[in-house]
PDB file of C-alpha atoms in Angstrom:
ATOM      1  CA  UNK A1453      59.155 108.691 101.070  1.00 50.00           C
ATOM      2  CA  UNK A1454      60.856 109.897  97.909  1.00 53.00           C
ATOM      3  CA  UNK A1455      64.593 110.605  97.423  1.00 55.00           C
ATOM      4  CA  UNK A1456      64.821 113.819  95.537  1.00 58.00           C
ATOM      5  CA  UNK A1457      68.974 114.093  93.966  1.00 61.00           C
ATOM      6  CA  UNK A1458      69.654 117.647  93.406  1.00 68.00           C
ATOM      7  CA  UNK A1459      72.258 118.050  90.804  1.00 77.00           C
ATOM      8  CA  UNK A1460      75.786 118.884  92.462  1.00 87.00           C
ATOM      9  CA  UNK A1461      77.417 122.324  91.414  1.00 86.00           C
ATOM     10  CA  UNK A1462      80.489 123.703  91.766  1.00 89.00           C
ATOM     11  CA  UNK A1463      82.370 127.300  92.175  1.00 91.00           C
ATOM     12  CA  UNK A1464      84.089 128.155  88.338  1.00 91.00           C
ATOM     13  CA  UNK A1465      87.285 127.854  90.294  1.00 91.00           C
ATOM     14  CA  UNK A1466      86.720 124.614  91.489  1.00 92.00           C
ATOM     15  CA  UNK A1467      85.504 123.300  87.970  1.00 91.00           C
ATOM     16  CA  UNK A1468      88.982 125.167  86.501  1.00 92.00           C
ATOM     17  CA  UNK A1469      90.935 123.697  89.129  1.00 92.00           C
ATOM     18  CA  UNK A1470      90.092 119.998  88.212  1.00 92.00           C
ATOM     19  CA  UNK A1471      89.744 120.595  84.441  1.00 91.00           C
ATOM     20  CA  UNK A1472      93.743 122.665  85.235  1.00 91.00           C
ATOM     21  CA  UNK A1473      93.238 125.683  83.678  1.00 93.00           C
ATOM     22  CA  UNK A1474      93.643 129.174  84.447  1.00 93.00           C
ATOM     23  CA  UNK A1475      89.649 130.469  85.788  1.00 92.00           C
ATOM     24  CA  UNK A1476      91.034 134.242  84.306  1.00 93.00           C
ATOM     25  CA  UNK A1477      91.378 132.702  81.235  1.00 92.00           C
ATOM     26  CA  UNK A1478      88.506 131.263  81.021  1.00 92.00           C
ATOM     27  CA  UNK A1479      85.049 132.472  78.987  1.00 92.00           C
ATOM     28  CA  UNK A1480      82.830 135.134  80.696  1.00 91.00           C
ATOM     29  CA  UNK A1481      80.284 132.892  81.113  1.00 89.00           C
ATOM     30  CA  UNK A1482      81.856 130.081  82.543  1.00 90.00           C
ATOM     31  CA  UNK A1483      83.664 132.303  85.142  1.00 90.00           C
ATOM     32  CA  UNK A1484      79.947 134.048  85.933  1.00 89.00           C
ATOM     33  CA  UNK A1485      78.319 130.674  85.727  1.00 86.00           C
ATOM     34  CA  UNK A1486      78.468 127.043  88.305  1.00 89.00           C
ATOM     35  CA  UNK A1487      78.880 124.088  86.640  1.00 88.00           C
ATOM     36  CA  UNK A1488      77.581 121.196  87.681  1.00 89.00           C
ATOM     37  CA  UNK A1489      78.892 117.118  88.292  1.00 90.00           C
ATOM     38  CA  UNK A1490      77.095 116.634  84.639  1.00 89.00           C
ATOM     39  CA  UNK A1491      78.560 119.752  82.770  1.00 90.00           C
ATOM     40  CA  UNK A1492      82.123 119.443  84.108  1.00 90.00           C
ATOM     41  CA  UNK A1493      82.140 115.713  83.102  1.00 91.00           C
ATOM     42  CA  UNK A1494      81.138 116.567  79.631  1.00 91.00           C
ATOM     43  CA  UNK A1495      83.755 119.366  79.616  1.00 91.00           C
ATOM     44  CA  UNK A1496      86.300 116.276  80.534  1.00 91.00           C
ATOM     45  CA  UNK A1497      84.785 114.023  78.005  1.00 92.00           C
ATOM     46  CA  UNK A1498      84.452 116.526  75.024  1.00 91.00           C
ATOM     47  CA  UNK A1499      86.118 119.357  75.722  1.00 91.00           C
ATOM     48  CA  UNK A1500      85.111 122.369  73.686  1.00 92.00           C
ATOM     49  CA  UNK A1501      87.613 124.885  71.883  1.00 93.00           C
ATOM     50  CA  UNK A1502      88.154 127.123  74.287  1.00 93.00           C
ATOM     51  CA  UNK A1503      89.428 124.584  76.731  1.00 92.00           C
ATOM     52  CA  UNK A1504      91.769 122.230  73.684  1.00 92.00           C
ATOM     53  CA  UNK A1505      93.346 125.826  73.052  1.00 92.00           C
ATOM     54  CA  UNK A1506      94.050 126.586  77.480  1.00 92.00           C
ATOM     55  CA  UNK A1507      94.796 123.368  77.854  1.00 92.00           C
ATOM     56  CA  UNK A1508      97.859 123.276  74.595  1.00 92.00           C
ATOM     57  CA  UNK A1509      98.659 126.867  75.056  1.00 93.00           C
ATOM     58  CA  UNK A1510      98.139 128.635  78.632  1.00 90.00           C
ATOM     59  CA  UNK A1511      97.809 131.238  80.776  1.00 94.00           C
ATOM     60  CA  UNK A1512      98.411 127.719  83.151  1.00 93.00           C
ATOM     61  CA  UNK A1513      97.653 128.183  86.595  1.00 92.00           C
ATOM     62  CA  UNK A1514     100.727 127.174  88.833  1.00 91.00           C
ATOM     63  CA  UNK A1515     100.138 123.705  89.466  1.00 91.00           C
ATOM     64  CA  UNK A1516     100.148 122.765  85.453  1.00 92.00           C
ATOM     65  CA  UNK A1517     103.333 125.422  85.537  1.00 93.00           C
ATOM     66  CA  UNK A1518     105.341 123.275  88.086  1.00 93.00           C
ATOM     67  CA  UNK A1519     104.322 120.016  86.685  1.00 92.00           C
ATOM     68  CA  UNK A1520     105.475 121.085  83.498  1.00 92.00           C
ATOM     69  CA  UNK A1521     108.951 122.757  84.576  1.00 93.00           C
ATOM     70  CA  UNK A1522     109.447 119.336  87.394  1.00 92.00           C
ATOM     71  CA  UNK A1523     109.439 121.405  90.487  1.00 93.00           C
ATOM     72  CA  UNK A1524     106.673 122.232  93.206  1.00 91.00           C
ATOM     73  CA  UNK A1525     104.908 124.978  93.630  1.00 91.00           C
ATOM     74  CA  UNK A1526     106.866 125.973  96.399  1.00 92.00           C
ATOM     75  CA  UNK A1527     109.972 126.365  93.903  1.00 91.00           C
ATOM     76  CA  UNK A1528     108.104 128.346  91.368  1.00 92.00           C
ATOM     77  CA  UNK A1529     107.810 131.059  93.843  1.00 92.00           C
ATOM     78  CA  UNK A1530     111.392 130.575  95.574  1.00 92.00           C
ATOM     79  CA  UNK A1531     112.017 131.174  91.766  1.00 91.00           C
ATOM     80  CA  UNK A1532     110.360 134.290  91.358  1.00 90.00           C
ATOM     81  CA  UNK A1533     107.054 132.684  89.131  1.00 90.00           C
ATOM     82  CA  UNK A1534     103.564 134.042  91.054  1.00 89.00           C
ATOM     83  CA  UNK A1535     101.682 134.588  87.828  1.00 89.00           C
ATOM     84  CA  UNK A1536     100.119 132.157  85.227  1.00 92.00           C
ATOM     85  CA  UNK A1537     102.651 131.316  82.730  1.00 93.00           C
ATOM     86  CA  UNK A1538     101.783 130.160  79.000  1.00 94.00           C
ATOM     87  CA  UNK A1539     103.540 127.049  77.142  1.00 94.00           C
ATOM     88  CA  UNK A1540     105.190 129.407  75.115  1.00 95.00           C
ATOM     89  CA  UNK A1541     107.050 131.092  78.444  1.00 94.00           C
ATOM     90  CA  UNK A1542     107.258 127.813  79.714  1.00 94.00           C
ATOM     91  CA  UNK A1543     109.093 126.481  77.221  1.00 95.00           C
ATOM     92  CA  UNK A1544     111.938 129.636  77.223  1.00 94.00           C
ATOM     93  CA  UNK A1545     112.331 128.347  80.659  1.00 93.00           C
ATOM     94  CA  UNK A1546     113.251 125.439  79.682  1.00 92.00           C
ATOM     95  CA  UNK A1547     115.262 126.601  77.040  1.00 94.00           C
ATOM     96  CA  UNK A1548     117.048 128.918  78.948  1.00 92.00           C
ATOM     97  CA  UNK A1549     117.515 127.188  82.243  1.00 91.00           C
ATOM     98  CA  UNK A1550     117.996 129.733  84.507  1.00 93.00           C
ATOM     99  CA  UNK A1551     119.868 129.300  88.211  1.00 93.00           C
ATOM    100  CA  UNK A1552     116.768 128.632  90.444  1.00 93.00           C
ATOM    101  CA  UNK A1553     115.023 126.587  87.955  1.00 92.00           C
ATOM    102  CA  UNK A1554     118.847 123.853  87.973  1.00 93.00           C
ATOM    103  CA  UNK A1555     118.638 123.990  91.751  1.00 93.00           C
ATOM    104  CA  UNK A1556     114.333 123.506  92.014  1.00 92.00           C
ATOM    105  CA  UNK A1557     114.485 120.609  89.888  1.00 92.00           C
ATOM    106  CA  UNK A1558     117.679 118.776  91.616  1.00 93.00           C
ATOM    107  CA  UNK A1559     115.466 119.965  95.387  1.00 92.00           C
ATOM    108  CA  UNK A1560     112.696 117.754  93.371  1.00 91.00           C
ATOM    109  CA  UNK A1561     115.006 114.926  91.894  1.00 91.00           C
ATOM    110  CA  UNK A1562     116.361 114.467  95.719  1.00 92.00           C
ATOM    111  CA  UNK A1563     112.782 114.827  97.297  1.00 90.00           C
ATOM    112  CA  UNK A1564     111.316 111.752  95.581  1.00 90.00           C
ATOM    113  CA  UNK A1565     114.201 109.643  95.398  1.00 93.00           C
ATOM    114  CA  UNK A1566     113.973 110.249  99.033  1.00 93.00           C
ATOM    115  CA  UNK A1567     110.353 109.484  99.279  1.00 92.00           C
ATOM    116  CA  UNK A1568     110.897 106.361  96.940  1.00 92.00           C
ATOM    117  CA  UNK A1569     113.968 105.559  99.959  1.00 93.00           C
ATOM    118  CA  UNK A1570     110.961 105.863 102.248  1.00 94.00           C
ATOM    119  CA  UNK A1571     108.395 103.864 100.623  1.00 92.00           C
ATOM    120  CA  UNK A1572     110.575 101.038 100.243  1.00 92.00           C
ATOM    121  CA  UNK A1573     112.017 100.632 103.571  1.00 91.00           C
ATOM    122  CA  UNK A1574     108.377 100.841 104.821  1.00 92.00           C
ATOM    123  CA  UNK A1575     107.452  98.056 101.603  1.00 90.00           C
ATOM    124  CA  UNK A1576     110.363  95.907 103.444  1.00 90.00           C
ATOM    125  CA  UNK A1577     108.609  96.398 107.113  1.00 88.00           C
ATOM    126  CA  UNK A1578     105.412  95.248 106.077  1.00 88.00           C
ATOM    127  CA  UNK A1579     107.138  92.060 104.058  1.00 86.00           C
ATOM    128  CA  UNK A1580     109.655  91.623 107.084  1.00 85.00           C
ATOM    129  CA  UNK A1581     106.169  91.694 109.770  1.00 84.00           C
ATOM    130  CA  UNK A1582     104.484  89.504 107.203  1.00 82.00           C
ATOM    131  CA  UNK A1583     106.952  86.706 107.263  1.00 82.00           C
ATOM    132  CA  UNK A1584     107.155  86.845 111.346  1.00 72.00           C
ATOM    133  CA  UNK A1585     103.562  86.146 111.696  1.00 61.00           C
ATOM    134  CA  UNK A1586     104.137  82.985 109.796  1.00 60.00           C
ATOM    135  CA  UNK A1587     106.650  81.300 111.471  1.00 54.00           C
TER     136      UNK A1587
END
């Protein structure tokens, strides 16, 4: 019996999603195209122009956008922001600060200094359980 590997492909918008750009941005031919485990890899390793220039400069797709402004996805659209935003339109956010973008970020700021409230207590479970089984 021989093992025959077929080479693993991907959807364009899968490959976009885990290189984080924008697929609609993206050349025709890699949006018409799959990529495969081998291709998208290289992309990562050497990434050509087209992908240096989406990756500094946009359309990003939401994910990038929140990461970028520190609030989740779920904010960008309490805030209005459905569409792919570039760094330049990014950065006027930031610039300009508006209302929902103050209140999104402090909603973040709360939501992992709760999570980090979380972790620890459960850290201090684990040590506390830890030290019972010894003694």
């Amino acid at each position: 019996m021989t093992s025959h590997q077929t080479t693993q492909t991907m959807k364009p918008a899968t490959a976009a999603k885990k290189l984080g750009v924008y697929l609609e941005a993206t050349p025709a031919e890699f949006q018409e195209g799959v990529v495969s485990r081998s291709e998208l890899n290289a992309l990562q390793a050497d990434p050509p122009e087209w992908l240096q220039e989406l990756r500094r400069n946009g359309p990003h797709p939401r994910p990038v956008v929140a990461a970028k402004l520190g609030v989740s996805i779920a904010g960008l659209a309490r805030g209005g922001v459905t569409d792919a935003l570039t760094t330049e339109q990014i950065d006027a956010l930031k610039q300009d600060q508006p209302e929902w973008l103050r209140k999104e970020r402090a909603t973040q700021a709360e939501v992992r200094k709760e999570s980090a409230r979380i972790k620890e207590k459960q850290e201090q479970k684990a040590k506390d359980a830890a030290q019972g089984d010894r003694r």
